Amino acid sequence: MKTQQKEEYKATSNACKLCSPLGASLVFRGIENTMPLLHGSQGCSTYIRRYLISHYNEPIDIASSNFSEETAVFGGGANLKLAVDNIIQQYHPAMIGIGTTCLSETIGDDVPMILKDYAKNNPEENDTVIVSVSTPSYSGTHIDGFHAAVRATVDTVAEKQSSQAAGINFFPGMLSPADYRHFQEILSDYDIPFNMLPDYSQTLDGPMWTEYHKIPQGGTPIEKIKAMGDALASIELGRVLAETKSAGQLLTDRFEIPNHRIGLPIGISETDVLFDRISQITGKPMPEKYALERARLVDAYADGHKYVFEARAVVYGEEDLVIGMASFLSEIGVVPALCASGGKSGHLEAKLRQVIDDFDAKQIQVKEGVDFVEIGEVAKKVNPDFLIGNSKGYKIARAMKKPLIRIGFPIHDRMGGARVVHVGYRGAQQLFDTITNTIIASRQDSSPVGYFYM
C-alpha cells in the first residue's frame, strides 16, 4: 500500500497579492453614492483603508460590522443589520456594497439570508440597493475579490429595460483612475453610449474639497448598471479573467448580450485589439487622433530600439497586468525573463505564451502563487536590467542594486500611483519612455566615463 505524500507547507513572506475584500471595496468605491461595508472585525476595514489611502492619497471610508469575541462565537447577523441601519442613517447611500471577511466566512454567517430577513423587517429602507459578495481572503486575491464584486453588482442590479439594444458595457478591470479616464475618452470619441463598471476615476483621484463629503462625488450611476441589460455588447479586459464566470458572461447568459474578452490593452498589439473590437461593435473607424498616437509610438519604438533591445526584466503583480506588461516588453525588444504573480489561476503561463513570440527560445520563467522571497531568489538567477511592478518589490531591487519601475497597485513609496497611465497607445508611450530612460540612466551611472550624449 502506497503512502500518500503530503505537500510541504510554506509560510508566506511578503505576499505578492492582497486580500480579497480589498478588491471588492475598490469596486464599491467606484459606484456612485455607495458605501463599502466589510462583514467582520474592525481590523479588516482599517487595514484596507490604510492601504488604499497610501496609494490614492484620498480619504476613504469603509464601514465594518465590528465583530467581537462574542460575535465570533454566536454569529454576526445582529451586527450586520445594525451596521446597515447605521450606514443608511448617517450616509444615506444609494447602495451598500457588502464584502465578507475570513472571520465571517469561517463561522458560516449566511449573509444573503441575513439581508433577506433585514429587508423583510425594514421595508422603509428598501430604496437602498444592497449588494453582497463572498470575499474570504483564504480563497483568492484582491483581483478575485474585485471581479467577484463586479459580477455580484451586475447580478443584483442589471435589468432588461428596453427591446432596443444600445451602447457598450465596459469592464476595465483593476487599473488606475488615469487609465479609467483614458478609456472614457476613447469611448466618448467613438460617440457611443457606454456603461463602465467600476469607475473610481474621480472618487479615488478627485479635486481638492472645500468641504467634507461623506461619500465622494463620481462613480458609475446605478441607472447605468441597470441599463447593462440593454447593451449592444460587453467588453471586458483580462486574459485570465476570461477563464472565470465573469460579469460579461453573466450578461450573455441572462440577456444574450455578446461578450468580447480581450487582454489589457498595454502596448500596440493589445491596444489594436481594443480599437478593433470597439470599431466592430460600433461600425465606426478608429478616430484620427488615436491613429496619430499609434504612429508616434511606432516612431518612438524605432528611435529607442537600440537602447532597450535584449534588455532583461522581472515583471510581477496581478496576473492580467503581468501578461499585458510582458506582451508590451516583448514588443519593444525587452525579454521578460521572469513573470511572477501571487495569483493561482493556473492559466498564467498559457496566457503568456499567447502574447509572446519565441516564448521557449527566450527561456522565460513563470512563477505563480509565489511571494517576494521566492521572486527574489529567481530574480537573482535571471540577472535583470530592471524590475517592473508595485512598491512591494523594492527590497528585492535594492538588494540587487537594480532599478525598479513602479506600476500597478500598490505604489506606496512614490507620488502619483493613481495617475500612472498603463493602457492605450498613450500609456505605452509613457511606459516606453520611462523604461528606455531607466535603462539609459542605469548604464550611464555605471559607466567609468561620465558621458553626456546617448
CSV table of C-alpha atoms in Angstrom, one decimal:
chain,number,residue,atom,x,y,z
A,1,MET,CA,0.0,0.0,0.0
A,2,LYS,CA,1.4,3.3,-1.1
A,3,THR,CA,1.7,6.1,1.5
A,4,GLN,CA,0.4,9.4,0.3
A,5,GLN,CA,2.9,12.1,0.4
A,6,LYS,CA,1.8,15.4,1.9
A,7,GLU,CA,2.7,18.6,0.1
A,8,GLU,CA,5.2,20.6,2.0
A,9,TYR,CA,3.6,23.7,3.6
A,10,LYS,CA,5.4,27.0,3.2
A,11,ALA,CA,4.6,30.1,5.1
A,12,THR,CA,4.2,33.2,3.0
A,13,SER,CA,6.7,36.0,3.5
A,14,ASN,CA,5.7,39.4,2.0
A,15,ALA,CA,2.9,38.1,-0.3
A,16,CYS,CA,2.7,39.2,-3.9
A,17,LYS,CA,-1.1,39.6,-3.5
A,18,LEU,CA,-3.6,41.4,-1.3
A,19,CYS,CA,-6.8,40.4,0.4
A,20,SER,CA,-10.0,39.7,-1.5
A,21,PRO,CA,-12.2,42.2,0.3
A,22,LEU,CA,-9.8,45.0,-0.7
A,23,GLY,CA,-10.6,44.4,-4.3
A,24,ALA,CA,-14.3,44.3,-3.6
A,25,SER,CA,-14.1,47.6,-1.6
A,26,LEU,CA,-12.3,49.2,-4.6
A,27,VAL,CA,-15.2,48.3,-6.9
A,28,PHE,CA,-17.8,49.6,-4.5
A,29,ARG,CA,-15.9,52.9,-4.2
A,30,GLY,CA,-16.3,53.1,-8.0
A,31,ILE,CA,-20.2,53.2,-7.8
A,32,GLU,CA,-22.0,56.4,-7.3
A,33,ASN,CA,-23.2,57.2,-3.8
A,34,THR,CA,-22.1,53.8,-2.5
A,35,MET,CA,-20.6,52.8,0.9
A,36,PRO,CA,-18.5,49.6,1.2
A,37,LEU,CA,-19.2,47.5,4.3
A,38,LEU,CA,-17.0,44.6,5.4
A,39,HIS,CA,-18.7,42.0,7.5
A,40,GLY,CA,-16.1,41.1,10.0
A,41,SER,CA,-13.7,42.7,12.5
A,42,GLN,CA,-12.8,46.3,12.6
A,43,GLY,CA,-9.1,45.5,11.8
A,44,CYS,CA,-10.1,44.3,8.3
A,45,SER,CA,-11.6,47.6,7.2
A,46,THR,CA,-8.9,49.6,9.0
A,47,TYR,CA,-6.1,47.7,7.1
A,48,ILE,CA,-7.8,48.1,3.8
A,49,ARG,CA,-8.5,51.9,4.3
A,50,ARG,CA,-4.8,52.4,5.2
A,51,TYR,CA,-3.6,50.5,2.2
A,52,LEU,CA,-5.9,52.3,-0.2
A,53,ILE,CA,-5.3,55.8,1.3
A,54,SER,CA,-1.5,55.2,1.0
A,55,HIS,CA,-1.8,54.6,-2.8
A,56,TYR,CA,-4.5,57.0,-3.8
A,57,ASN,CA,-3.9,59.8,-1.2
A,58,GLU,CA,-7.7,60.3,-0.9
A,59,PRO,CA,-10.0,60.0,2.1
A,60,ILE,CA,-11.6,56.5,2.1
A,61,ASP,CA,-14.4,55.3,4.4
A,62,ILE,CA,-15.1,51.6,4.7
A,63,ALA,CA,-17.7,50.5,7.2
A,64,SER,CA,-17.4,47.5,9.4
A,65,SER,CA,-19.9,45.2,11.2
A,66,ASN,CA,-17.4,45.2,14.0
A,67,PHE,CA,-17.1,41.6,15.2
A,68,SER,CA,-16.2,41.0,18.8
A,69,GLU,CA,-15.3,37.7,20.6
A,70,GLU,CA,-19.0,37.1,21.4
A,71,THR,CA,-20.0,37.7,17.7
A,72,ALA,CA,-17.4,35.3,16.5
A,73,VAL,CA,-19.0,32.6,18.7
A,74,PHE,CA,-22.7,33.3,18.3
A,75,GLY,CA,-22.8,34.8,14.7
A,76,GLY,CA,-22.7,38.3,13.3
A,77,GLY,CA,-26.2,38.7,12.0
A,78,ALA,CA,-27.3,41.3,14.5
A,79,ASN,CA,-24.0,43.2,13.9
A,80,LEU,CA,-24.6,43.3,10.1
A,81,LYS,CA,-28.1,44.5,10.4
A,82,LEU,CA,-27.1,47.2,12.9
A,83,ALA,CA,-24.2,48.3,10.5
A,84,VAL,CA,-26.7,48.6,7.6
A,85,ASP,CA,-29.0,50.7,9.8
A,86,ASN,CA,-26.2,53.0,10.9
A,87,ILE,CA,-24.9,53.5,7.3
A,88,ILE,CA,-28.4,54.3,6.0
A,89,GLN,CA,-29.0,56.8,8.8
A,90,GLN,CA,-25.6,58.5,8.6
A,91,TYR,CA,-24.6,58.4,4.9
A,92,HIS,CA,-28.0,58.0,3.0
A,93,PRO,CA,-26.3,56.0,0.3
A,94,ALA,CA,-28.0,54.8,-2.9
A,95,MET,CA,-26.2,51.5,-2.5
A,96,ILE,CA,-24.3,49.5,0.2
A,97,GLY,CA,-21.7,47.0,-1.0
A,98,ILE,CA,-21.1,44.2,1.5
A,99,GLY,CA,-18.0,42.0,1.3
A,100,THR,CA,-17.4,39.2,3.7
A,101,THR,CA,-14.1,38.5,5.5
A,102,CYS,CA,-12.2,35.5,6.7
A,103,LEU,CA,-13.9,35.5,10.1
A,104,SER,CA,-17.5,35.8,9.0
A,105,GLU,CA,-17.0,33.1,6.3
A,106,THR,CA,-15.2,30.8,8.8
A,107,ILE,CA,-18.1,30.9,11.3
A,108,GLY,CA,-20.5,30.4,8.5
A,109,ASP,CA,-22.7,33.5,8.5
A,110,ASP,CA,-25.3,33.3,5.8
A,111,VAL,CA,-25.2,36.9,4.6
A,112,PRO,CA,-27.9,36.6,1.9
A,113,MET,CA,-30.3,35.1,4.4
A,114,ILE,CA,-29.5,37.8,7.0
A,115,LEU,CA,-30.1,40.6,4.4
A,116,LYS,CA,-33.3,38.9,3.2
A,117,ASP,CA,-34.6,39.0,6.8
A,118,TYR,CA,-33.4,42.6,7.2
A,119,ALA,CA,-35.3,43.7,4.0
A,120,LYS,CA,-38.5,41.9,5.3
A,121,ASN,CA,-38.4,43.7,8.6
A,122,ASN,CA,-37.3,47.1,7.3
A,123,PRO,CA,-39.5,47.8,4.2
A,124,GLU,CA,-38.9,51.5,4.6
A,125,GLU,CA,-35.2,51.0,3.8
A,126,ASN,CA,-35.8,49.1,0.5
A,127,ASP,CA,-34.9,52.1,-1.6
A,128,THR,CA,-31.2,51.4,-0.7
A,129,VAL,CA,-29.8,48.8,-3.0
A,130,ILE,CA,-27.7,46.2,-1.1
A,131,VAL,CA,-25.2,44.0,-2.9
A,132,SER,CA,-23.3,41.3,-1.1
A,133,VAL,CA,-20.3,39.2,-2.3
A,134,SER,CA,-18.3,36.4,-0.7
A,135,THR,CA,-14.7,37.5,-0.4
A,136,PRO,CA,-12.8,35.5,2.2
A,137,SER,CA,-9.1,36.1,1.7
A,138,TYR,CA,-8.1,32.5,2.1
A,139,SER,CA,-9.8,31.6,-1.2
A,140,GLY,CA,-8.4,34.3,-3.5
A,141,THR,CA,-6.6,37.5,-4.1
A,142,HIS,CA,-7.7,41.1,-4.3
A,143,ILE,CA,-8.2,40.6,-8.0
A,144,ASP,CA,-10.6,37.7,-7.3
A,145,GLY,CA,-12.5,40.0,-4.9
A,146,PHE,CA,-12.6,42.8,-7.5
A,147,HIS,CA,-14.1,40.7,-10.3
A,148,ALA,CA,-16.5,38.9,-7.8
A,149,ALA,CA,-17.8,42.3,-6.7
A,150,VAL,CA,-18.3,43.5,-10.3
A,151,ARG,CA,-20.2,40.3,-11.1
A,152,ALA,CA,-22.3,40.5,-7.9
A,153,THR,CA,-23.3,44.1,-8.7
A,154,VAL,CA,-24.3,43.3,-12.2
A,155,ASP,CA,-26.2,40.2,-11.0
A,156,THR,CA,-28.2,42.3,-8.5
A,157,VAL,CA,-28.8,45.5,-10.4
A,158,ALA,CA,-28.7,44.9,-14.2
A,159,GLU,CA,-32.1,44.7,-15.9
A,160,LYS,CA,-33.7,44.3,-19.4
A,161,GLN,CA,-35.5,47.7,-19.7
A,162,SER,CA,-35.9,48.1,-23.4
A,163,SER,CA,-36.4,46.0,-26.5
A,164,GLN,CA,-33.8,48.1,-28.4
A,165,ALA,CA,-30.1,47.5,-27.7
A,166,ALA,CA,-27.8,50.5,-27.3
A,167,GLY,CA,-24.4,51.3,-26.0
A,168,ILE,CA,-21.4,49.2,-24.8
A,169,ASN,CA,-20.8,47.7,-21.3
A,170,PHE,CA,-17.2,48.2,-20.4
A,171,PHE,CA,-15.5,46.2,-17.7
A,172,PRO,CA,-11.9,47.6,-17.4
A,173,GLY,CA,-10.5,45.5,-14.5
A,174,MET,CA,-8.3,46.8,-11.7
A,175,LEU,CA,-6.3,49.7,-13.3
A,176,SER,CA,-5.5,53.3,-12.3
A,177,PRO,CA,-8.0,56.2,-12.2
A,178,ALA,CA,-5.9,57.7,-15.0
A,179,ASP,CA,-6.4,54.6,-17.1
A,180,TYR,CA,-10.2,54.8,-16.5
A,181,ARG,CA,-10.2,58.4,-17.7
A,182,HIS,CA,-8.4,57.4,-20.8
A,183,PHE,CA,-10.9,54.6,-21.5
A,184,GLN,CA,-13.7,57.2,-21.1
A,185,GLU,CA,-12.1,59.5,-23.5
A,186,ILE,CA,-11.7,56.7,-26.1
A,187,LEU,CA,-15.3,55.6,-25.8
A,188,SER,CA,-16.6,59.1,-25.9
A,189,ASP,CA,-14.6,59.8,-29.1
A,190,TYR,CA,-16.5,57.0,-30.7
A,191,ASP,CA,-19.6,58.9,-29.8
A,192,ILE,CA,-21.5,55.9,-28.4
A,193,PRO,CA,-23.2,55.5,-25.0
A,194,PHE,CA,-21.3,53.3,-22.6
A,195,ASN,CA,-21.7,51.8,-19.1
A,196,MET,CA,-18.3,51.4,-17.3
A,197,LEU,CA,-18.1,49.4,-14.1
A,198,PRO,CA,-16.5,50.3,-11.8
A,199,ASP,CA,-15.5,54.0,-12.3
A,200,TYR,CA,-13.3,55.4,-9.5
A,201,SER,CA,-11.6,57.9,-11.8
A,202,GLN,CA,-13.0,60.7,-9.7
A,203,THR,CA,-13.8,59.1,-6.4
A,204,LEU,CA,-10.2,58.0,-5.9
A,205,ASP,CA,-8.5,60.8,-7.7
A,206,GLY,CA,-10.6,63.9,-7.3
A,207,PRO,CA,-10.1,67.6,-6.9
A,208,MET,CA,-9.4,69.4,-3.6
A,209,TRP,CA,-12.5,69.7,-1.5
A,210,THR,CA,-13.6,72.9,0.0
A,211,GLU,CA,-15.9,71.0,2.4
A,212,TYR,CA,-16.0,67.4,3.5
A,213,HIS,CA,-18.1,64.9,1.5
A,214,LYS,CA,-19.3,61.8,3.4
A,215,ILE,CA,-19.3,59.9,0.0
A,216,PRO,CA,-17.1,61.5,-2.7
A,217,GLN,CA,-18.8,62.6,-5.9
A,218,GLY,CA,-18.4,60.4,-9.0
A,219,GLY,CA,-18.7,56.7,-9.7
A,220,THR,CA,-20.8,54.6,-12.0
A,221,PRO,CA,-24.5,55.7,-11.6
A,222,ILE,CA,-26.8,52.8,-10.6
A,223,GLU,CA,-29.0,53.7,-13.5
A,224,LYS,CA,-26.1,52.9,-15.8
A,225,ILE,CA,-25.7,49.5,-14.2
A,226,LYS,CA,-29.4,48.8,-14.6
A,227,ALA,CA,-29.0,49.7,-18.3
A,228,MET,CA,-26.4,47.0,-18.8
A,229,GLY,CA,-29.1,44.6,-19.7
A,230,ASP,CA,-29.9,46.6,-22.9
A,231,ALA,CA,-26.4,47.0,-24.3
A,232,LEU,CA,-25.2,46.1,-27.8
A,233,ALA,CA,-22.2,44.2,-26.4
A,234,SER,CA,-19.9,44.0,-23.5
A,235,ILE,CA,-16.1,44.3,-23.5
A,236,GLU,CA,-14.1,43.0,-20.5
A,237,LEU,CA,-10.4,43.3,-20.1
A,238,GLY,CA,-8.2,40.5,-18.8
A,239,ARG,CA,-7.0,37.2,-20.4
A,240,VAL,CA,-7.1,35.3,-17.0
A,241,LEU,CA,-10.5,36.9,-16.3
A,242,ALA,CA,-11.8,35.2,-19.4
A,243,GLU,CA,-11.4,31.8,-17.6
A,244,THR,CA,-13.9,32.8,-14.9
A,245,LYS,CA,-17.6,33.2,-14.5
A,246,SER,CA,-17.5,37.0,-15.2
A,247,ALA,CA,-20.0,39.8,-15.3
A,248,GLY,CA,-19.8,39.9,-19.1
A,249,GLN,CA,-20.6,36.2,-19.2
A,250,LEU,CA,-23.5,36.6,-16.8
A,251,LEU,CA,-25.0,39.3,-19.2
A,252,THR,CA,-24.6,36.9,-22.1
A,253,ASP,CA,-26.3,34.1,-20.2
A,254,ARG,CA,-29.1,36.2,-18.9
A,255,PHE,CA,-29.7,38.8,-21.7
A,256,GLU,CA,-27.9,37.3,-24.7
A,257,ILE,CA,-25.5,40.3,-24.9
A,258,PRO,CA,-22.4,39.4,-26.9
A,259,ASN,CA,-19.3,39.5,-24.7
A,260,HIS,CA,-15.8,40.4,-26.0
A,261,ARG,CA,-13.0,39.2,-23.8
A,262,ILE,CA,-9.6,40.7,-24.6
A,263,GLY,CA,-6.3,41.3,-22.8
A,264,LEU,CA,-5.3,44.5,-21.0
A,265,PRO,CA,-4.5,47.0,-23.8
A,266,ILE,CA,-0.9,47.6,-23.0
A,267,GLY,CA,1.4,48.2,-26.0
A,268,ILE,CA,0.5,48.4,-29.7
A,269,SER,CA,-0.7,44.8,-30.3
A,270,GLU,CA,-3.1,44.6,-27.4
A,271,THR,CA,-4.4,48.2,-27.9
A,272,ASP,CA,-5.0,47.4,-31.6
A,273,VAL,CA,-7.3,44.6,-30.4
A,274,LEU,CA,-9.3,47.0,-28.2
A,275,PHE,CA,-9.8,49.5,-31.0
A,276,ASP,CA,-10.7,46.8,-33.5
A,277,ARG,CA,-13.4,45.5,-31.1
A,278,ILE,CA,-14.9,48.9,-30.5
A,279,SER,CA,-14.9,49.6,-34.2
A,280,GLN,CA,-16.5,46.2,-34.9
A,281,ILE,CA,-19.3,46.9,-32.3
A,282,THR,CA,-19.9,50.5,-33.4
A,283,GLY,CA,-19.3,50.2,-37.1
A,284,LYS,CA,-17.0,53.3,-36.8
A,285,PRO,CA,-13.3,53.6,-37.7
A,286,MET,CA,-10.6,54.5,-35.2
A,287,PRO,CA,-10.7,58.3,-34.5
A,288,GLU,CA,-7.8,60.0,-36.3
A,289,LYS,CA,-6.1,61.3,-33.1
A,290,TYR,CA,-5.5,57.7,-32.0
A,291,ALA,CA,-4.1,56.7,-35.4
A,292,LEU,CA,-1.6,59.6,-34.9
A,293,GLU,CA,-0.8,58.5,-31.3
A,294,ARG,CA,-0.1,55.0,-32.7
A,295,ALA,CA,2.1,56.4,-35.5
A,296,ARG,CA,4.1,58.5,-33.0
A,297,LEU,CA,4.5,55.4,-30.8
A,298,VAL,CA,5.8,53.3,-33.7
A,299,ASP,CA,8.4,56.1,-34.4
A,300,ALA,CA,9.4,56.1,-30.8
A,301,TYR,CA,9.9,52.3,-30.8
A,302,ALA,CA,12.3,52.8,-33.8
A,303,ASP,CA,14.2,55.7,-32.1
A,304,GLY,CA,14.7,53.8,-28.8
A,305,HIS,CA,15.1,50.2,-30.1
A,306,LYS,CA,18.9,50.2,-29.8
A,307,TYR,CA,18.7,51.1,-26.1
A,308,VAL,CA,16.1,48.5,-25.0
A,309,PHE,CA,16.8,45.6,-27.3
A,310,GLU,CA,17.6,42.4,-25.4
A,311,ALA,CA,17.4,44.1,-22.0
A,312,ARG,CA,16.1,41.7,-19.4
A,313,ALA,CA,13.2,42.4,-16.9
A,314,VAL,CA,11.5,40.9,-13.9
A,315,VAL,CA,7.7,41.5,-14.1
A,316,TYR,CA,5.5,40.9,-11.1
A,317,GLY,CA,2.0,41.7,-9.8
A,318,GLU,CA,-1.6,40.8,-10.8
A,319,GLU,CA,-1.8,38.1,-13.4
A,320,ASP,CA,-3.5,40.1,-16.1
A,321,LEU,CA,-1.2,43.1,-15.6
A,322,VAL,CA,1.8,40.8,-15.8
A,323,ILE,CA,0.5,39.3,-19.1
A,324,GLY,CA,-0.2,42.8,-20.6
A,325,MET,CA,3.2,44.1,-19.5
A,326,ALA,CA,5.1,41.1,-20.7
A,327,SER,CA,3.4,41.4,-24.1
A,328,PHE,CA,4.4,45.1,-24.3
A,329,LEU,CA,8.0,44.4,-23.2
A,330,SER,CA,8.4,41.6,-25.8
A,331,GLU,CA,7.0,44.0,-28.4
A,332,ILE,CA,9.7,46.6,-27.7
A,333,GLY,CA,12.5,44.0,-27.6
A,334,VAL,CA,12.9,43.5,-23.8
A,335,VAL,CA,13.0,39.9,-22.6
A,336,PRO,CA,10.5,39.4,-19.6
A,337,ALA,CA,12.9,36.9,-18.1
A,338,LEU,CA,10.7,36.3,-15.0
A,339,CYS,CA,7.0,36.7,-14.9
A,340,ALA,CA,5.6,36.3,-11.4
A,341,SER,CA,2.4,36.6,-9.5
A,342,GLY,CA,0.8,35.7,-6.2
A,343,GLY,CA,-2.3,34.7,-8.1
A,344,LYS,CA,-3.0,31.0,-8.5
A,345,SER,CA,-5.3,30.8,-11.6
A,346,GLY,CA,-3.2,28.1,-13.2
A,347,HIS,CA,-3.5,30.0,-16.5
A,348,LEU,CA,-0.6,32.4,-16.3
A,349,GLU,CA,1.9,30.6,-18.4
A,350,ALA,CA,-0.6,29.5,-21.1
A,351,LYS,CA,-1.8,33.1,-21.5
A,352,LEU,CA,1.8,34.4,-21.6
A,353,ARG,CA,2.5,32.0,-24.5
A,354,GLN,CA,-0.4,33.6,-26.4
A,355,VAL,CA,1.2,37.0,-26.4
A,356,ILE,CA,5.0,36.3,-26.5
A,357,ASP,CA,6.6,35.0,-29.7
A,358,ASP,CA,9.5,32.6,-29.2
A,359,PHE,CA,8.5,32.0,-25.6
A,360,ASP,CA,10.7,28.9,-25.1
A,361,ALA,CA,13.6,30.4,-27.0
A,362,LYS,CA,13.7,33.3,-24.6
A,363,GLN,CA,13.8,30.9,-21.7
A,364,ILE,CA,11.1,32.9,-19.8
A,365,GLN,CA,10.5,31.7,-16.3
A,366,VAL,CA,6.9,31.8,-15.0
A,367,LYS,CA,6.0,31.6,-11.3
A,368,GLU,CA,2.5,31.8,-9.9
A,369,GLY,CA,1.3,31.6,-6.3
A,370,VAL,CA,4.7,33.0,-5.1
A,371,ASP,CA,5.7,35.5,-2.5
A,372,PHE,CA,8.5,38.1,-2.8
A,373,VAL,CA,11.1,35.8,-1.1
A,374,GLU,CA,10.6,33.3,-3.9
A,375,ILE,CA,10.5,36.0,-6.6
A,376,GLY,CA,13.8,37.4,-5.2
A,377,GLU,CA,15.5,34.0,-5.4
A,378,VAL,CA,14.6,33.6,-9.0
A,379,ALA,CA,15.3,37.2,-9.9
A,380,LYS,CA,18.9,36.9,-8.8
A,381,LYS,CA,19.4,34.0,-11.2
A,382,VAL,CA,17.9,35.7,-14.2
A,383,ASN,CA,20.0,38.9,-13.6
A,384,PRO,CA,17.6,41.5,-15.0
A,385,ASP,CA,18.4,45.0,-16.1
A,386,PHE,CA,15.4,46.3,-14.2
A,387,LEU,CA,12.3,45.2,-12.3
A,388,ILE,CA,8.8,46.4,-13.1
A,389,GLY,CA,5.9,46.1,-10.7
A,390,ASN,CA,4.5,47.6,-7.5
A,391,SER,CA,6.3,49.0,-4.5
A,392,LYS,CA,6.4,45.7,-2.6
A,393,GLY,CA,9.3,44.6,-4.8
A,394,TYR,CA,11.5,47.5,-3.7
A,395,LYS,CA,13.5,45.4,-1.2
A,396,ILE,CA,14.5,42.9,-4.0
A,397,ALA,CA,15.5,45.7,-6.3
A,398,ARG,CA,17.5,47.4,-3.6
A,399,ALA,CA,19.3,44.2,-2.6
A,400,MET,CA,20.2,43.5,-6.3
A,401,LYS,CA,21.1,47.2,-6.9
A,402,LYS,CA,18.7,47.2,-9.9
A,403,PRO,CA,16.2,50.0,-10.8
A,404,LEU,CA,12.5,49.4,-10.1
A,405,ILE,CA,9.9,50.9,-12.4
A,406,ARG,CA,6.7,51.3,-10.4
A,407,ILE,CA,3.4,50.3,-12.0
A,408,GLY,CA,0.1,48.8,-10.8
A,409,PHE,CA,-1.0,48.6,-7.2
A,410,PRO,CA,0.1,49.4,-4.6
A,411,ILE,CA,2.6,52.2,-5.1
A,412,HIS,CA,3.3,53.4,-1.5
A,413,ASP,CA,6.8,54.9,-1.8
A,414,ARG,CA,6.2,57.4,-4.7
A,415,MET,CA,3.7,60.0,-5.6
A,416,GLY,CA,1.3,59.6,-8.5
A,417,GLY,CA,0.3,55.9,-8.4
A,418,ALA,CA,-3.3,56.9,-9.2
A,419,ARG,CA,-2.1,58.9,-12.3
A,420,VAL,CA,0.0,56.2,-14.0
A,421,VAL,CA,-1.4,55.5,-17.5
A,422,HIS,CA,-0.7,51.9,-18.4
A,423,VAL,CA,-3.2,51.5,-21.3
A,424,GLY,CA,-3.7,52.6,-24.9
A,425,TYR,CA,-1.0,54.0,-27.2
A,426,ARG,CA,-0.7,56.9,-24.8
A,427,GLY,CA,0.1,54.7,-21.9
A,428,ALA,CA,2.5,52.6,-24.0
A,429,GLN,CA,4.3,55.8,-25.0
A,430,GLN,CA,4.8,56.9,-21.4
A,431,LEU,CA,5.9,53.4,-20.3
A,432,PHE,CA,8.3,53.1,-23.3
A,433,ASP,CA,10.0,56.5,-22.4
A,434,THR,CA,10.2,55.5,-18.7
A,435,ILE,CA,11.7,52.1,-19.5
A,436,THR,CA,14.2,53.4,-22.1
A,437,ASN,CA,15.3,56.3,-19.9
A,438,THR,CA,15.7,53.9,-16.9
A,439,ILE,CA,18.0,51.6,-18.9
A,440,ILE,CA,20.0,54.6,-20.3
A,441,ALA,CA,20.4,56.1,-16.8
A,442,SER,CA,21.5,52.8,-15.3
A,443,ARG,CA,24.1,52.3,-18.0
A,444,GLN,CA,25.2,55.9,-17.7
A,445,ASP,CA,25.6,55.8,-13.9
A,446,SER,CA,27.6,52.6,-14.0
A,447,SER,CA,29.9,53.7,-16.8
A,448,PRO,CA,33.5,54.7,-15.9
A,449,VAL,CA,33.1,57.6,-18.3
A,450,GLY,CA,30.6,60.3,-17.4
A,451,TYR,CA,29.2,60.7,-21.0
A,452,PHE,CA,26.6,63.4,-21.8
A,453,TYR,CA,25.1,62.0,-25.1
A,454,MET,CA,23.2,58.9,-25.8
